[in-house]
């Protein structure tokens, strides 16, 4: 163990940890402000915001401090390192750096997206001079809305931290962004005709400490202090990026990646970042229905749920089998509720896992000019687009030794094997074609729980409008077995209900959906999911080793 | 239709053996193209990048660092005349010399004369301070220049 | 003062001085084979013992720098020759390259041998077209004569020189800025550590040496360390960290003198001696108000400081940054220091690479403040503000990545502290002195 002293406080650094001064200070709650440094990018030490005094504590206890300031980001700590981040020298240097950054910075706060989450504002407030000594004209630079389909640049707000340029060179490898010109005339730009439209483009907006690079999707939409953030998991693919969902008054405004070394690291892809709009689609199913002969005969949840229960009980008592499709978009809890309930109605009920959508191949980044991957890989967009195949399969495998693929279930349905099928959808890009849905045309009871219309609705006898991931709480397990919690951030449209509530009530459990006790129940019953009660579940997530081994 | 002739490409390729990677040929390539075509156009940058196996932005950002290279919007005239404005030349009339020439030929620093004959630029210390004020005409330095010797030189271009 | 026998400039006045024939007739390359048969470490030791300090501006002991390379490195190791000479007032490297290229080439070969490098990249500023042509011809002569290439003169040692032209940026004279530029990138100096000796050009161990330094290497090998140490200013015996200022130095003298020139003299000559004994005195019968001691980055000597010895230690004792390139620029007593300082600040803000905040913004701000002062809208507080800004930037306080900032700050510090009353008078007079020429060059 190494002992490092920061502002007089000692902190222990593990022997495996390679930390710089900023990271070491953060361990004891001391902020060393920085712009250009980012844990996922190369160190350039160019913003000069993180300057601190550094020294060495000798074995005899005396401290030898270096005569000049050094950037904290490029100075590794070791046993005996002494960091002073609160001396007058350091404070003066910070004041000076901030003054320099504000010299040519436009007074855009009233209209700038970044206000409220801006490092320039925050550091100026904490460490700045508080007034301007500029009596000269500011440099004015033109705005550039052509930077990317999703990205616009307010050039004179830029503080030249070059995080965005380094991202496109080191993480995406696409090298669209560049610094042009020299000195105080420098600007961020693209090469004409080569905008930043790579699959990871949106991350540069997150990386920008100020409001220079902005998301066109979010531009002028909402002030960040009205937004409420909820930790969740992107449902775009089996990478399962940790995200935050930012909403106000039940309207989602944006998704941002949340740092999680156990999941994806620091970033997320654009498909996930912008791929949640369906949650506010006008086409959302929002009326529960019992359908017979093409007409809906009731539209109240009580009636519909009651009818579902009685239809299934009747079908279970009959000669044919009943079946349920567990969508790989369901949470573990929801899959458990459905599976246990169906099996309680009929021990021979067939459980199948819904269609596992695979699109292309895994996309690794960074990639070079020819599209070849450059090691080490820093980000992957997975070809498997379901967020919880592993979790749902773990639940299904507990009940069925041979998991049935979706196509097989359809084949059985079309050959008249089932009198009732309970289908769960959840894939916003569609999960069943018209031709596939035909297989259910002769099934007597077809229950569809989904949030967007699909061809199967025309064969449905019961329609249960369900919730998207921002409206539900539960566990999803990613490609390598990491179990994470998605959390409810907004209320869905009136008339829809989160799947967990639907299934909790259908299965006859009393009261409100209780996620904690349900997870305990599952963990006790399914060895592969024993980790669900681990405290880490609520922060970084928990690796479920055995969940990876379940395959279809 | 390629902007860089095969001959120009050959000259660029001839530099490859001198360096362990192609990226180091960026400046030599820019010089070759700039001298030849009097500007480095957007298409030329794309073609240089292809030859050097770089992204266009990686060539373009180097190019714009040195305000030496012109793009297709402001190509060079037939000749380029640099007037030093650093301390030793300034102390001996360098700035007045520049002003005189600009006035005489009706051109601003950075611009080309209407007849395309010359592009006038100001330069930082040209390293000929013993002959201040000095000017650099294309690749040849002239020292102890005054407005009349400057005009004489320029008129002969 | 006794006439000094030039060594670096021994051949520059000979007819056809740049040719191989002239160099060899003078004894050049005659002992190259002998030197290349020595162990590399022995060559390094000779250079170390000579006390040679880099002539490019930093004055770091050359032999010592060579020892920073990793031992037994499997290679390649590079030598980068810094021929980017762009410090205003400096033109001595130009003389060496145009008039005696072989002295430099021999120095390059010797240095490469000492550091176990087979390849030297000569980074030459673009504006030195004549130097380029002369060096190119000289290198070809050497290759044809078996002096460059593989198995030089049958010694088994290989060395070649690649000429690489710059594109007009002062920051390419900073050693890691040079390296980045050579690699084809924007010349943004690198953060250190790692130092170039460990990770330099193309991420390989690299030594960057100045042209004049390498020419000194040639003379040291041929004439001996005793000769080199016989001139200059010896190390201060009371200061163990003083490496002394040994050997000859090329001093450039320009500005308001009758005979601007470049002259070779032992280190330690004073500005007054240079002006009066070698440059014909201040022009037009005037007196010197301020003298730049070593390129504008070093600041200014006031009229009462002209007897400061111009060795590595002297200028620092009177508040200048150091000896720098030993380029002396004389400002007469009819020139405004405000104009002079403006010129220096404009240069620095134009050349700032823009990477780090204090230099990028600070140099431009200082220039703008001086512009405002020169339109007659200055205030006395501006002088304190300029001092404060200048004091907050540089590698000396640790706030920037390279020394351009220090070079930008020093003229401001010296000008305002040594000529404060002139600045105050100027401000009080509300004089405007922006010339129409300067308005033409408004983009700085």
mmCIF file of C-alpha atoms in Angstrom, chain B residues 15 17-28 30-31 34-35 54 58-69 80 82-103 107-109 121-132 136 138-141 143-144, chain C residues 78 85-91 94-95 119 121 123 125-130 132-133 162-169 171-172 181-188 202 253-258 260-262 283 292 296 329-331 335-336 339-340 343-344 346-347 350-353 435-438 440-441 443-444:
data_model
loop_
_atom_site.group_PDB
_atom_site.id
_atom_site.type_symbol
_atom_site.label_atom_id
_atom_site.label_comp_id
_atom_site.label_asym_id
_atom_site.label_seq_id
_atom_site.Cartn_x
_atom_site.Cartn_y
_atom_site.Cartn_z
ATOM 1 C CA UNK B 15 10.031 10.347 -50.100
ATOM 2 C CA UNK B 17 11.970 5.387 -48.044
ATOM 3 C CA UNK B 18 13.384 8.337 -46.104
ATOM 4 C CA UNK B 19 11.021 7.870 -43.156
ATOM 5 C CA UNK B 20 9.769 4.917 -41.100
ATOM 6 C CA UNK B 21 6.149 5.852 -41.746
ATOM 7 C CA UNK B 22 4.199 7.675 -44.435
ATOM 8 C CA UNK B 23 2.776 10.292 -42.154
ATOM 9 C CA UNK B 24 6.178 12.006 -41.947
ATOM 10 C CA UNK B 25 5.900 12.732 -45.661
ATOM 11 C CA UNK B 26 3.010 15.128 -44.960
ATOM 12 C CA UNK B 27 5.066 18.326 -45.085
ATOM 13 C CA UNK B 28 7.191 17.290 -48.076
ATOM 14 C CA UNK B 30 2.280 19.555 -49.088
ATOM 15 C CA UNK B 31 5.306 21.486 -50.347
ATOM 16 C CA UNK B 34 1.785 23.659 -53.215
ATOM 17 C CA UNK B 35 4.796 24.602 -55.332
ATOM 18 C CA UNK B 54 -4.169 9.146 -43.447
ATOM 19 C CA UNK B 58 -4.944 14.568 -40.400
ATOM 20 C CA UNK B 59 -3.402 16.264 -43.438
ATOM 21 C CA UNK B 60 -5.589 19.325 -43.285
ATOM 22 C CA UNK B 61 -4.875 20.149 -39.667
ATOM 23 C CA UNK B 62 -1.132 20.057 -40.277
ATOM 24 C CA UNK B 63 -1.576 22.223 -43.345
ATOM 25 C CA UNK B 64 -3.508 24.934 -41.523
ATOM 26 C CA UNK B 65 -1.004 25.072 -38.659
ATOM 27 C CA UNK B 66 1.519 26.713 -40.932
ATOM 28 C CA UNK B 67 -0.092 29.744 -42.543
ATOM 29 C CA UNK B 68 2.296 28.924 -45.346
ATOM 30 C CA UNK B 69 -0.073 26.885 -47.478
ATOM 31 C CA UNK B 80 5.550 34.996 -53.657
ATOM 32 C CA UNK B 82 7.701 37.887 -48.216
ATOM 33 C CA UNK B 83 8.479 41.052 -46.245
ATOM 34 C CA UNK B 84 10.028 40.552 -42.839
ATOM 35 C CA UNK B 85 8.301 42.408 -40.009
ATOM 36 C CA UNK B 86 10.362 41.216 -37.046
ATOM 37 C CA UNK B 87 12.519 43.340 -34.805
ATOM 38 C CA UNK B 88 15.699 43.906 -36.817
ATOM 39 C CA UNK B 89 13.874 44.710 -40.021
ATOM 40 C CA UNK B 90 11.307 46.825 -38.224
ATOM 41 C CA UNK B 91 14.125 48.865 -36.714
ATOM 42 C CA UNK B 92 15.492 49.608 -40.171
ATOM 43 C CA UNK B 93 12.302 50.405 -42.033
ATOM 44 C CA UNK B 94 10.916 47.003 -42.898
ATOM 45 C CA UNK B 95 7.334 47.875 -42.137
ATOM 46 C CA UNK B 96 7.439 51.052 -44.188
ATOM 47 C CA UNK B 97 8.941 49.056 -47.041
ATOM 48 C CA UNK B 98 6.008 46.661 -46.939
ATOM 49 C CA UNK B 99 3.532 49.484 -46.865
ATOM 50 C CA UNK B 100 5.243 51.158 -49.775
ATOM 51 C CA UNK B 101 5.169 48.033 -51.897
ATOM 52 C CA UNK B 102 1.548 47.277 -51.037
ATOM 53 C CA UNK B 103 0.579 50.771 -51.983
ATOM 54 C CA UNK B 107 -2.299 44.776 -52.899
ATOM 55 C CA UNK B 108 -2.717 43.836 -49.201
ATOM 56 C CA UNK B 109 -0.501 41.374 -47.321
ATOM 57 C CA UNK B 121 3.088 38.331 -47.490
ATOM 58 C CA UNK B 122 4.541 39.547 -44.255
ATOM 59 C CA UNK B 123 6.997 37.156 -42.687
ATOM 60 C CA UNK B 124 8.477 36.755 -39.266
ATOM 61 C CA UNK B 125 12.266 36.948 -38.920
ATOM 62 C CA UNK B 126 13.781 35.629 -42.138
ATOM 63 C CA UNK B 127 17.223 35.257 -40.569
ATOM 64 C CA UNK B 128 18.909 37.871 -42.742
ATOM 65 C CA UNK B 129 19.107 40.561 -40.082
ATOM 66 C CA UNK B 130 22.548 41.762 -41.125
ATOM 67 C CA UNK B 131 20.893 42.995 -44.305
ATOM 68 C CA UNK B 132 17.722 44.430 -42.826
ATOM 69 C CA UNK B 136 12.328 36.711 -49.659
ATOM 70 C CA UNK B 138 10.179 32.810 -53.777
ATOM 71 C CA UNK B 139 13.265 30.943 -52.555
ATOM 72 C CA UNK B 140 15.898 33.686 -52.731
ATOM 73 C CA UNK B 141 16.604 36.253 -50.040
ATOM 74 C CA UNK B 143 19.005 42.115 -48.338
ATOM 75 C CA UNK B 144 19.259 45.847 -47.771
ATOM 76 C CA UNK C 78 17.932 9.374 -34.338
ATOM 77 C CA UNK C 85 16.675 29.143 -36.654
ATOM 78 C CA UNK C 86 13.754 31.535 -36.212
ATOM 79 C CA UNK C 87 14.570 33.586 -33.128
ATOM 80 C CA UNK C 88 14.331 37.219 -34.272
ATOM 81 C CA UNK C 89 17.777 38.705 -34.690
ATOM 82 C CA UNK C 90 19.474 35.353 -35.248
ATOM 83 C CA UNK C 91 21.215 34.329 -38.440
ATOM 84 C CA UNK C 94 22.478 30.447 -41.820
ATOM 85 C CA UNK C 95 26.092 31.532 -42.249
ATOM 86 C CA UNK C 119 20.206 8.527 -39.437
ATOM 87 C CA UNK C 121 17.142 14.391 -39.982
ATOM 88 C CA UNK C 123 15.053 20.068 -40.026
ATOM 89 C CA UNK C 125 13.397 26.224 -41.895
ATOM 90 C CA UNK C 126 11.741 26.707 -45.229
ATOM 91 C CA UNK C 127 12.858 30.299 -45.703
ATOM 92 C CA UNK C 128 16.539 29.251 -45.922
ATOM 93 C CA UNK C 129 16.363 28.313 -49.597
ATOM 94 C CA UNK C 130 20.044 28.953 -50.237
ATOM 95 C CA UNK C 132 18.807 24.067 -48.639
ATOM 96 C CA UNK C 133 20.457 24.094 -52.022
ATOM 97 C CA UNK C 162 17.764 13.490 -44.696
ATOM 98 C CA UNK C 163 16.951 17.120 -45.415
ATOM 99 C CA UNK C 164 13.465 18.052 -44.232
ATOM 100 C CA UNK C 165 12.089 21.513 -44.902
ATOM 101 C CA UNK C 166 9.790 23.277 -42.473
ATOM 102 C CA UNK C 167 6.927 25.613 -43.319
ATOM 103 C CA UNK C 168 7.429 28.793 -41.364
ATOM 104 C CA UNK C 169 6.623 28.213 -37.708
ATOM 105 C CA UNK C 171 7.670 26.678 -32.537
ATOM 106 C CA UNK C 172 9.343 24.073 -34.777
ATOM 107 C CA UNK C 181 6.513 18.634 -37.186
ATOM 108 C CA UNK C 182 8.942 16.125 -38.654
ATOM 109 C CA UNK C 183 6.449 13.381 -37.945
ATOM 110 C CA UNK C 184 3.938 15.234 -40.116
ATOM 111 C CA UNK C 185 1.740 16.630 -37.381
ATOM 112 C CA UNK C 186 0.909 20.047 -35.991
ATOM 113 C CA UNK C 187 3.995 21.266 -34.186
ATOM 114 C CA UNK C 188 2.534 21.071 -30.679
ATOM 115 C CA UNK C 202 8.906 8.297 -34.195
ATOM 116 C CA UNK C 253 24.670 41.977 -34.279
ATOM 117 C CA UNK C 254 21.829 43.778 -36.008
ATOM 118 C CA UNK C 255 19.446 46.667 -35.584
ATOM 119 C CA UNK C 256 20.668 50.232 -35.168
ATOM 120 C CA UNK C 257 24.367 49.660 -35.814
ATOM 121 C CA UNK C 258 26.517 50.814 -38.682
ATOM 122 C CA UNK C 260 25.385 44.569 -38.813
ATOM 123 C CA UNK C 261 27.435 41.396 -38.827
ATOM 124 C CA UNK C 262 28.007 37.905 -37.501
ATOM 125 C CA UNK C 283 24.232 54.277 -36.252
ATOM 126 C CA UNK C 292 18.561 42.528 -26.933
ATOM 127 C CA UNK C 296 14.100 38.812 -28.316
ATOM 128 C CA UNK C 329 19.823 43.629 -31.532
ATOM 129 C CA UNK C 330 20.473 47.296 -30.840
ATOM 130 C CA UNK C 331 17.677 49.849 -30.289
ATOM 131 C CA UNK C 335 13.073 54.556 -30.925
ATOM 132 C CA UNK C 336 10.097 53.975 -28.696
ATOM 133 C CA UNK C 339 6.902 50.051 -30.414
ATOM 134 C CA UNK C 340 9.719 47.581 -29.830
ATOM 135 C CA UNK C 343 6.765 44.050 -32.160
ATOM 136 C CA UNK C 344 8.048 41.364 -29.803
ATOM 137 C CA UNK C 346 3.043 40.463 -31.853
ATOM 138 C CA UNK C 347 5.690 37.974 -32.930
ATOM 139 C CA UNK C 350 1.578 34.946 -33.921
ATOM 140 C CA UNK C 351 3.896 32.040 -33.236
ATOM 141 C CA UNK C 352 2.217 30.566 -30.171
ATOM 142 C CA UNK C 353 1.232 27.027 -31.069
ATOM 143 C CA UNK C 435 1.449 53.140 -38.288
ATOM 144 C CA UNK C 436 -0.478 52.619 -41.468
ATOM 145 C CA UNK C 437 1.933 49.783 -42.180
ATOM 146 C CA UNK C 438 0.859 48.066 -38.998
ATOM 147 C CA UNK C 440 -2.075 46.716 -43.068
ATOM 148 C CA UNK C 441 -0.817 43.786 -41.024
ATOM 149 C CA UNK C 443 -4.086 40.121 -38.372
ATOM 150 C CA UNK C 444 -1.464 39.055 -35.902
#
